[in-house]
Amino acid sequence: MPYPSNIGILAVEVYFPNQYVDQGELERHDHVTAGKYTIGLGQKRMAFYNDQENVVSAAMTVVQNLLDKYKVDPRSIGRLEVGTESSIDRSKSIKTFLMALFQECGNTDIEGVDNVNACYGATAGVYNCVNWIESRAWDGRLAIVVASDEAVYEAGPARPSGGAGAVALLVGPNAPLVLDRGLSSCHMEHVYDFCKPAGLYPKVDGPLSLKCYMQALEICYIRLCHKAELRTMLSETSPRHPHAPQPKPGATHDPASQMPHAPGSNASEQSVDMFMQGQASKPGLECLSAPNASVVGLQPESSLHAEAAAVCLPASEAAGEKAAAHSTPHSGVAQFGLNQIDYCCMHSPFHKLVRKAFARLTHIDHLRRQTPSYQGAIDQEQVQPLDHAKKMYAHQAAETANLREQLAATTTDKELERHLVEASSKDFEVKVQPGCLAGIEVGNSYAASLGMALASLIDAKGAHLEGATILMYSYGSGLAAGMFVLKGRSCAGMFSLQTMQPQVRPRYHPICSC
């Protein structure tokens, strides 16, 4: 069996209930100021299940629709992963309910069970499926990831951030949306910002949960940028290094083409995570403790408010910076940032949080532009790649400590937040807004939220995503957060972005208001 390539998402299917609560009507019912939910949270509607359906029936519906629309033989499925935090049984997984769909064809040889950690479960399911296809355990069949959830809160400030829905992703090789294995990061931490100890409603510490969401976003993004830059450096210093992206047979080595955003670039066969962890455990490399930022020339930022308007580069300047990253590979490792990202999808508890989160990412880019990039001399003939990697990793650790200090000082700065949102508004409309429709119209569907954002993006852009780089941010309270990158590519046949666009287009105006 040939080794699989271009592993990722072959097809997407969504489902959500016909019933909804209009957020404007909920404002009047709750006797709150007009616009508190529709403007303050940025939400229009909140879907919910009636007494004839639940997360299990929604999961069964979305999987059956996926199989039918894309003419997938149920016998061709070898793994089925579910992401949820709304299981109806404390022992039996939703995945076992879904096995009823495969009973007629006699396919009981399907691996996988439920993944549970608030809204993060489906992301874990995607990683599990891709790992399975990349492994020696793979038998040539496809995988499905299902996210099915409902967010229901007791009366109070959290209730308008509810919602419900399900998403099914078909995962396999030769996909139109490829998971870039060299560009992913995560942050895991023990915290009680949200929990479900017993009963129907969760216990929520709203301010803490919002703070955790933002801090996890910052950490994941900084780590992702550093991994992208380390990968580029390894490619420049040693194109045959096991952690560097490998050129296709017969191709000449071009370091610029190995930049994370270059069309046709491939992920490293071995995760950069393993390399960084291995180096961190070696004696003599003090990189886990907070180093003295001055040793690499890092200086605290000054006049944050005055500089906030410069966060988002004009289109012409951004294009010039992107071109410069290609044209001068030997003058130092170019900084990775949002200018190398075409679109961005985020977990959306409510729309305004996504708006603020993207603004925060632009702020990180701004802070990083004020610090020197890694300027190690690159000599492919004389210098060992490992020496460069050690120096660069130490540089990144120092930069991380400096960035975390500056970001922590502005976490509650509302004036800076307002400036950042205004300054990044044009980029938000281009990069993020196309993936926000489902979140605004349906509400927070927990584990299905990120998949809903991706479906909205496909609905809006279709074949225009070919060649695009898509940044994905997943967050689950408790907490587990991850960031990864999808690359759009041209594919013929049923599994293509052009075919997926009309198939994924749902009714964003549910039938009845209650």
Coordinates of C-alpha atoms in Angstrom, one line a residue:
M1 CA 0.0 0.0 0.0
P2 CA 1.5 3.4 -1.0
Y3 CA 2.2 5.8 1.8
P4 CA -0.7 8.3 2.0
S5 CA -0.2 12.0 1.3
N6 CA -2.1 15.2 1.6
I7 CA -4.1 13.8 4.5
G8 CA -6.9 16.1 5.7
I9 CA -10.6 16.9 5.3
L10 CA -12.3 15.3 2.2
A11 CA -15.8 16.5 2.9
V12 CA -17.9 18.5 5.5
E13 CA -21.5 18.2 6.5
V14 CA -23.5 20.3 9.0
Y15 CA -26.8 20.0 10.9
F16 CA -28.6 22.2 13.3
P17 CA -32.2 22.3 14.7
N18 CA -35.1 24.1 13.0
Q19 CA -36.1 25.9 16.3
Y20 CA -34.4 29.0 17.4
V21 CA -34.6 32.0 19.8
D22 CA -34.3 35.4 18.3
Q23 CA -31.7 37.3 20.4
G24 CA -33.6 40.5 20.0
E25 CA -36.7 38.9 21.5
L26 CA -34.6 37.3 24.3
E27 CA -33.4 40.8 25.2
R28 CA -37.0 42.0 25.6
H29 CA -37.9 38.8 27.6
D30 CA -34.9 39.3 29.9
H31 CA -35.6 43.0 30.3
V32 CA -32.1 44.0 29.4
T33 CA -30.9 47.0 27.3
A34 CA -31.7 46.7 23.6
G35 CA -28.6 45.5 21.8
K36 CA -27.0 43.7 24.8
Y37 CA -27.1 40.4 23.0
T38 CA -27.3 41.4 19.4
I39 CA -24.6 44.1 19.5
G40 CA -22.8 43.4 22.8
L41 CA -22.3 39.7 22.0
G42 CA -22.8 40.0 18.2
Q43 CA -25.4 37.2 18.1
K44 CA -28.6 37.0 16.0
R45 CA -30.2 33.7 16.8
M46 CA -29.8 30.7 19.2
A47 CA -30.8 27.3 18.0
F48 CA -32.0 24.6 20.3
Y49 CA -33.3 21.0 20.2
N50 CA -37.0 20.2 20.8
D51 CA -38.2 17.2 22.7
Q52 CA -38.0 15.0 19.6
E53 CA -34.2 15.2 19.0
N54 CA -31.0 15.5 20.9
V55 CA -27.2 15.3 20.3
V56 CA -27.4 11.6 19.4
S57 CA -30.1 12.0 16.8
A58 CA -28.3 15.1 15.4
A59 CA -25.0 13.1 15.2
M60 CA -26.8 10.2 13.4
T61 CA -28.4 12.7 10.9
V62 CA -25.2 14.5 10.1
V63 CA -23.3 11.2 9.5
Q64 CA -26.0 9.7 7.3
N65 CA -26.2 12.9 5.3
L66 CA -22.5 12.9 4.8
L67 CA -22.5 9.3 3.5
D68 CA -25.5 10.0 1.2
K69 CA -24.4 13.3 -0.2
Y70 CA -20.8 12.2 -1.0
K71 CA -21.8 8.6 -2.0
V72 CA -19.5 7.1 0.6
D73 CA -19.8 3.3 1.1
P74 CA -20.3 2.6 4.8
R75 CA -17.9 -0.3 4.5
S76 CA -15.1 2.1 3.5
I77 CA -15.1 3.7 7.0
G78 CA -12.5 2.3 9.4
R79 CA -12.5 4.9 12.2
L80 CA -15.2 7.1 13.7
E81 CA -14.4 9.7 16.4
V82 CA -16.9 11.8 18.2
G83 CA -16.3 15.1 20.0
T84 CA -18.9 16.1 22.5
E85 CA -19.6 17.3 26.1
S86 CA -23.3 16.6 26.0
S87 CA -23.5 12.8 26.0
I88 CA -26.8 11.4 27.2
D89 CA -25.2 8.5 29.0
R90 CA -22.3 8.7 31.5
S91 CA -21.0 5.3 30.3
K92 CA -22.1 4.6 26.7
S93 CA -20.4 6.7 24.0
I94 CA -22.3 8.5 21.3
K95 CA -20.0 6.6 18.8
T96 CA -21.7 3.3 19.8
F97 CA -25.1 4.8 18.9
L98 CA -23.7 5.8 15.5
M99 CA -22.8 2.1 14.8
A100 CA -26.5 1.5 14.0
L101 CA -25.8 3.3 10.7
F102 CA -23.3 0.6 9.7
Q103 CA -25.3 -2.4 10.9
E104 CA -27.0 -3.1 7.5
C105 CA -23.7 -3.3 5.7
G106 CA -22.2 -5.5 8.5
N107 CA -19.3 -3.1 9.2
T108 CA -18.5 -3.4 12.9
D109 CA -14.7 -3.0 12.4
I110 CA -14.6 0.7 13.1
E111 CA -12.2 2.1 15.7
G112 CA -12.6 5.2 17.9
V113 CA -14.8 6.4 20.7
D114 CA -15.9 9.8 22.2
N115 CA -13.4 12.5 23.0
V116 CA -14.5 14.7 25.9
N117 CA -13.1 18.0 27.0
A118 CA -15.6 20.8 26.7
C119 CA -15.4 22.2 23.1
Y120 CA -12.1 20.7 22.2
G121 CA -13.2 17.1 21.6
A122 CA -13.6 17.2 17.8
T123 CA -10.1 18.7 17.4
A124 CA -8.7 15.7 19.3
G125 CA -10.8 13.5 17.0
V126 CA -9.2 15.0 13.9
Y127 CA -5.7 14.5 15.2
N128 CA -6.6 10.9 16.1
C129 CA -7.9 10.2 12.6
V130 CA -4.9 11.8 10.8
N131 CA -2.5 9.9 13.1
W132 CA -4.3 6.6 12.3
I133 CA -4.0 7.2 8.6
E134 CA -0.3 8.1 8.9
S135 CA 0.4 5.0 11.0
R136 CA 1.2 1.4 10.1
A137 CA -2.2 0.5 11.6
W138 CA -4.0 2.1 8.7
D139 CA -5.8 -0.4 6.4
G140 CA -6.6 2.0 3.6
R141 CA -10.1 3.1 4.7
L142 CA -11.4 6.5 5.5
A143 CA -12.3 8.1 8.9
I144 CA -15.1 10.3 10.1
V145 CA -15.0 12.9 12.9
V146 CA -18.4 13.9 14.4
A147 CA -19.0 16.9 16.6
S148 CA -22.4 17.0 18.2
D149 CA -23.3 19.3 21.1
E150 CA -25.8 21.7 22.7
A151 CA -25.1 24.6 24.9
V152 CA -27.8 25.2 27.4
Y153 CA -27.4 27.7 30.3
E154 CA -29.6 28.7 33.2
A155 CA -31.2 32.1 33.2
G156 CA -28.5 34.8 33.5
P157 CA -25.7 36.4 31.6
A158 CA -24.5 33.1 30.0
R159 CA -27.9 32.0 28.5
P160 CA -27.7 34.1 25.3
S161 CA -24.4 32.3 24.4
G162 CA -26.1 29.0 24.0
G163 CA -26.8 27.0 20.8
A164 CA -26.8 23.6 19.2
G165 CA -25.6 21.7 16.1
A166 CA -23.5 18.9 14.6
V167 CA -20.7 18.7 12.1
A168 CA -19.3 15.6 10.3
L169 CA -15.8 15.6 8.7
L170 CA -14.7 12.9 6.3
V171 CA -10.9 12.5 6.7
G172 CA -8.5 10.8 4.4
P173 CA -5.6 11.1 1.9
N174 CA -5.7 13.3 -1.3
A175 CA -7.9 15.8 0.5
P176 CA -8.8 19.4 -0.7
L177 CA -8.1 20.7 2.9
V178 CA -4.8 19.3 4.1
L179 CA -3.7 19.3 7.7
D180 CA -0.2 20.8 7.8
R181 CA 1.5 18.5 10.2
G182 CA 4.4 20.8 10.8
L183 CA 2.2 23.7 12.0
S184 CA 0.3 22.9 15.1
S185 CA 0.5 23.9 18.8
C186 CA -1.4 23.3 21.9
H187 CA -1.8 24.5 25.5
M188 CA -3.2 22.3 28.3
E189 CA -3.9 23.5 31.8
H190 CA -5.9 22.6 34.9
V191 CA -8.4 25.3 35.7
Y192 CA -12.1 25.4 36.7
D193 CA -13.4 28.1 34.4
F194 CA -16.3 25.9 33.4
C195 CA -17.5 22.5 34.6
K196 CA -20.5 20.1 34.6
P197 CA -20.5 18.4 38.0
A198 CA -24.2 17.3 37.9
G199 CA -27.6 18.5 36.7
L200 CA -28.7 20.1 33.4
Y201 CA -26.7 23.4 33.6
P202 CA -23.0 23.9 33.8
K203 CA -21.1 25.9 36.4
V204 CA -19.5 28.9 34.6
D205 CA -17.0 31.5 35.8
G206 CA -17.5 33.9 32.9
P207 CA -14.7 36.3 33.5
L208 CA -12.2 33.5 34.1
S209 CA -13.3 31.6 31.1
L210 CA -12.9 34.6 28.8
K211 CA -9.4 35.2 30.3
C212 CA -8.4 31.5 29.8
Y213 CA -9.7 31.7 26.1
M214 CA -7.5 34.7 25.4
Q215 CA -4.4 33.4 27.2
A216 CA -4.6 30.0 25.6
L217 CA -4.9 31.8 22.2
E218 CA -1.8 33.9 22.8
I219 CA 0.3 30.9 23.9
C220 CA -0.8 28.7 21.0
Y221 CA -0.2 31.4 18.5
I222 CA 3.3 32.3 19.7
R223 CA 4.2 28.6 19.7
L224 CA 2.8 28.1 16.2
C225 CA 4.8 31.1 14.9
H226 CA 8.0 29.7 16.5
K227 CA 7.5 26.3 15.1
A228 CA 7.0 27.8 11.6
E229 CA 10.2 29.8 11.9
L230 CA 12.2 26.8 13.3
R231 CA 11.0 24.7 10.4
T232 CA 12.0 27.4 7.9
M233 CA 15.4 27.6 9.5
L234 CA 16.0 23.9 9.4
S235 CA 15.0 23.9 5.7
E236 CA 17.5 26.7 5.0
T237 CA 20.4 25.2 6.9
S238 CA 19.8 21.5 6.1
P239 CA 17.2 20.6 3.4
R240 CA 17.8 16.9 4.2
H241 CA 17.4 17.3 7.9
P242 CA 14.6 15.0 9.2
H243 CA 12.7 18.0 10.7
A244 CA 12.9 20.1 7.5
P245 CA 10.2 19.9 4.8
Q246 CA 11.3 17.5 2.1
P247 CA 11.4 18.6 -1.5
K248 CA 9.7 16.5 -4.1
P249 CA 11.9 14.0 -6.0
G250 CA 13.9 15.7 -8.7
A251 CA 13.2 19.2 -7.4
T252 CA 16.0 21.6 -6.6
H253 CA 16.2 23.0 -3.1
D254 CA 14.6 26.5 -2.7
P255 CA 14.4 27.7 0.9
A256 CA 11.9 30.3 0.0
S257 CA 9.5 27.6 -1.3
Q258 CA 9.6 25.9 2.1
M259 CA 8.1 28.9 3.9
P260 CA 4.9 27.7 5.7
H261 CA 2.7 29.8 3.4
A262 CA 4.3 28.8 0.1
P263 CA 1.9 27.0 -2.3
G264 CA 2.8 23.4 -2.5
S265 CA 5.0 23.3 0.6
N266 CA 4.8 20.0 2.6
A267 CA 4.7 19.5 6.4
S268 CA 7.7 17.9 8.1
E269 CA 7.5 14.1 8.4
Q270 CA 8.5 14.4 12.0
S271 CA 6.8 16.8 14.4
V272 CA 8.7 19.9 15.4
D273 CA 7.2 19.3 18.9
M274 CA 9.4 16.2 19.3
F275 CA 12.5 18.1 18.4
M276 CA 11.8 21.0 20.7
Q277 CA 10.9 18.8 23.6
G278 CA 14.1 16.7 23.1
Q279 CA 16.3 19.8 23.1
A280 CA 14.6 21.2 26.1
S281 CA 15.5 18.1 28.1
K282 CA 19.2 18.3 27.3
P283 CA 21.6 19.8 29.8
G284 CA 23.1 23.1 29.0
L285 CA 20.1 24.5 27.2
E286 CA 18.3 26.7 29.7
C287 CA 15.1 27.5 27.8
L288 CA 12.2 26.5 30.0
S289 CA 12.8 29.0 32.7
A290 CA 12.2 32.6 31.9
P291 CA 15.5 33.8 30.5
N292 CA 16.9 37.3 30.6
A293 CA 15.3 39.0 27.6
S294 CA 18.2 41.5 27.3
V295 CA 20.6 38.8 26.1
V296 CA 18.8 38.7 22.7
G297 CA 18.1 42.4 22.6
L298 CA 14.4 42.3 23.6
Q299 CA 13.1 45.5 25.0
P300 CA 9.7 46.2 26.7
E301 CA 7.2 47.9 24.5
S302 CA 6.4 51.6 25.2
S303 CA 3.4 53.8 24.3
L304 CA 1.1 50.9 23.6
H305 CA -1.9 53.0 22.8
A306 CA -0.1 55.3 20.5
E307 CA 1.3 52.4 18.5
A308 CA -1.9 50.4 18.4
A309 CA -3.1 51.9 15.1
A310 CA 0.0 50.5 13.4
V311 CA -0.9 46.9 14.3
C312 CA -2.4 46.0 10.9
L313 CA -0.2 46.7 7.9
P314 CA -1.7 48.2 4.8
A315 CA -2.2 45.8 2.0
S316 CA 0.7 47.1 0.0
E317 CA 3.1 46.9 3.0
A318 CA 1.9 43.5 4.0
A319 CA 2.5 42.3 0.4
G320 CA 6.0 43.8 0.5
E321 CA 6.8 42.1 3.9
K322 CA 5.5 38.8 2.5
A323 CA 7.7 39.1 -0.6
A324 CA 10.7 40.1 1.6
A325 CA 10.3 36.9 3.6
H326 CA 10.9 35.0 0.3
S327 CA 13.6 37.2 -1.2
T328 CA 16.1 37.3 1.7
P329 CA 16.2 33.9 3.2
H330 CA 19.9 34.2 4.3
S331 CA 19.6 37.5 6.2
G332 CA 17.8 35.8 9.1
V333 CA 14.7 33.8 9.6
A334 CA 11.6 35.8 8.6
Q335 CA 8.9 36.1 11.3
F336 CA 5.8 34.1 10.7
G337 CA 2.5 36.1 11.2
L338 CA -1.0 36.8 10.1
N339 CA 0.3 38.2 6.8
Q340 CA 1.0 34.6 5.8
I341 CA -2.5 33.5 6.8
D342 CA -5.3 33.9 4.2
Y343 CA -8.3 32.9 6.5
C344 CA -8.9 32.2 10.2
C345 CA -11.5 30.1 11.9
M346 CA -12.0 30.2 15.7
H347 CA -14.1 28.5 18.3
S348 CA -16.9 31.0 18.9
P349 CA -18.8 31.1 22.2
F350 CA -20.1 34.4 20.9
H351 CA -19.1 36.6 17.9
K352 CA -17.6 39.5 19.7
L353 CA -15.1 37.2 21.4
V354 CA -13.8 36.1 18.0
R355 CA -13.5 39.7 17.0
K356 CA -11.4 40.5 20.1
A357 CA -9.4 37.4 19.7
F358 CA -8.3 38.3 16.2
A359 CA -7.4 41.8 17.3
R360 CA -5.2 40.2 20.0
L361 CA -3.4 38.2 17.4
T362 CA -2.6 41.3 15.4
H363 CA -1.2 42.8 18.6
I364 CA 1.1 39.9 19.1
D365 CA 2.3 40.4 15.5
H366 CA 2.9 44.0 16.3
L367 CA 4.9 43.2 19.4
R368 CA 7.0 40.7 17.5
R369 CA 7.8 43.2 14.8
Q370 CA 9.4 45.4 17.6
T371 CA 11.8 42.6 18.5
P372 CA 14.7 41.2 16.4
S373 CA 14.2 38.0 14.5
Y374 CA 16.7 35.2 14.7
Q375 CA 19.8 36.3 12.9
G376 CA 22.0 33.2 13.0
A377 CA 24.5 33.1 10.2
I378 CA 23.5 30.5 7.7
D379 CA 26.2 28.5 6.1
Q380 CA 25.0 25.2 4.7
E381 CA 28.6 23.8 4.3
Q382 CA 30.1 24.6 7.7
V383 CA 27.5 25.0 10.4
Q384 CA 25.6 22.1 12.0
P385 CA 21.8 22.5 11.8
L386 CA 21.5 21.4 15.5
D387 CA 23.7 24.4 16.6
H388 CA 21.3 26.7 14.8
A389 CA 18.3 25.0 16.3
K390 CA 19.7 25.4 19.8
K391 CA 20.4 29.1 19.4
M392 CA 17.1 29.7 17.7
Y393 CA 15.1 27.8 20.4
A394 CA 16.9 29.8 23.1
H395 CA 16.1 33.0 21.3
Q396 CA 12.4 32.0 21.0
A397 CA 12.2 31.1 24.7
A398 CA 13.5 34.6 25.6
E399 CA 11.0 36.2 23.2
T400 CA 8.2 34.1 24.6
A401 CA 9.0 35.3 28.2
N402 CA 9.1 38.9 27.0
L403 CA 5.9 38.6 25.0
R404 CA 4.0 37.0 27.9
E405 CA 5.1 39.7 30.2
Q406 CA 3.9 42.5 27.9
L407 CA 0.6 40.7 27.1
A408 CA -0.2 40.0 30.7
A409 CA 0.2 43.8 31.4
T410 CA -2.6 44.6 28.9
T411 CA -5.1 41.8 29.4
T412 CA -7.7 44.1 31.0
D413 CA -6.8 47.2 29.0
K414 CA -10.1 48.1 27.4
E415 CA -8.8 51.2 25.6
L416 CA -6.0 49.2 23.9
E417 CA -8.6 46.5 23.0
R418 CA -10.8 49.1 21.4
H419 CA -7.8 50.5 19.4
L420 CA -6.8 47.0 18.3
V421 CA -10.3 46.1 17.2
E422 CA -10.6 49.3 15.1
A423 CA -7.1 48.9 13.6
S424 CA -7.7 45.3 12.6
S425 CA -11.2 45.7 11.3
K426 CA -10.4 45.5 7.6
D427 CA -8.3 42.4 8.0
F428 CA -11.0 40.8 10.1
E429 CA -13.6 41.3 7.4
V430 CA -11.3 39.6 4.9
K431 CA -9.8 36.8 6.9
V432 CA -12.3 35.9 9.7
Q433 CA -15.8 37.2 8.9
P434 CA -16.4 34.6 6.1
G435 CA -16.2 31.9 8.7
C436 CA -18.5 33.5 11.2
L437 CA -22.0 33.1 9.7
A438 CA -23.0 29.9 11.4
G439 CA -21.8 31.0 14.8
I440 CA -23.9 34.2 14.6
E441 CA -27.0 32.5 13.3
V442 CA -27.0 29.3 15.2
G443 CA -25.1 30.2 18.4
N444 CA -22.4 28.3 20.3
S445 CA -22.5 24.6 19.4
Y446 CA -19.6 23.7 21.7
A447 CA -17.4 21.0 20.1
A448 CA -19.1 21.6 16.7
S449 CA -18.3 25.3 16.8
L450 CA -15.0 25.2 15.0
G451 CA -16.4 22.9 12.3
M452 CA -19.3 25.3 11.8
A453 CA -16.8 28.1 11.2
L454 CA -15.0 26.0 8.6
A455 CA -18.3 25.1 6.9
S456 CA -19.2 28.8 6.8
L457 CA -15.8 29.6 5.2
I458 CA -16.3 26.9 2.6
D459 CA -19.8 28.2 1.9
A460 CA -18.5 31.7 1.4
K461 CA -15.3 30.9 -0.6
G462 CA -15.6 27.5 -2.1
A463 CA -12.9 26.9 -4.8
H464 CA -11.3 30.2 -3.9
L465 CA -9.8 28.4 -0.9
E466 CA -7.5 26.4 -3.3
G467 CA -4.0 27.5 -2.4
A468 CA -5.1 29.3 0.7
T469 CA -3.7 28.9 4.2
I470 CA -6.3 28.6 7.0
L471 CA -5.5 29.1 10.7
M472 CA -7.8 27.1 13.0
Y473 CA -8.1 27.8 16.8
S474 CA -9.9 25.3 19.1
Y475 CA -10.6 26.0 22.8
G476 CA -12.2 23.8 25.4
S477 CA -12.6 24.9 29.0
G478 CA -10.9 23.1 31.7
L479 CA -8.7 23.6 29.7
A480 CA -7.5 22.2 26.3
A481 CA -6.6 24.5 23.4
G482 CA -5.0 23.9 20.1
M483 CA -4.1 25.7 16.9
F484 CA -3.4 24.1 13.5
V485 CA -3.2 25.0 9.9
L486 CA -5.2 23.7 6.9
K487 CA -3.9 24.1 3.3
G488 CA -6.5 24.3 0.5
R489 CA -5.6 22.5 -2.7
S490 CA -7.2 21.8 -6.1
C491 CA -8.8 18.3 -6.4
A492 CA -11.0 16.8 -9.0
G493 CA -14.1 14.7 -8.5
M494 CA -16.5 14.4 -5.6
F495 CA -14.0 15.4 -2.9
S496 CA -13.2 19.0 -4.0
L497 CA -13.9 22.5 -2.6
Q498 CA -16.0 23.3 -5.6
T499 CA -18.2 20.2 -4.9
M500 CA -18.3 20.8 -1.2
Q501 CA -19.5 24.4 -1.4
P502 CA -23.2 23.8 -2.4
Q503 CA -23.3 20.6 -0.3
V504 CA -22.3 22.3 2.9
R505 CA -24.7 25.3 2.4
P506 CA -27.4 24.9 5.1
R507 CA -30.4 27.0 6.0
Y508 CA -29.1 29.6 8.3
H509 CA -32.6 30.8 9.1
P510 CA -34.3 28.1 11.1
I511 CA -38.0 27.5 10.6
C512 CA -39.7 28.6 13.7
S513 CA -39.0 31.2 16.5
C514 CA -39.9 30.3 20.0

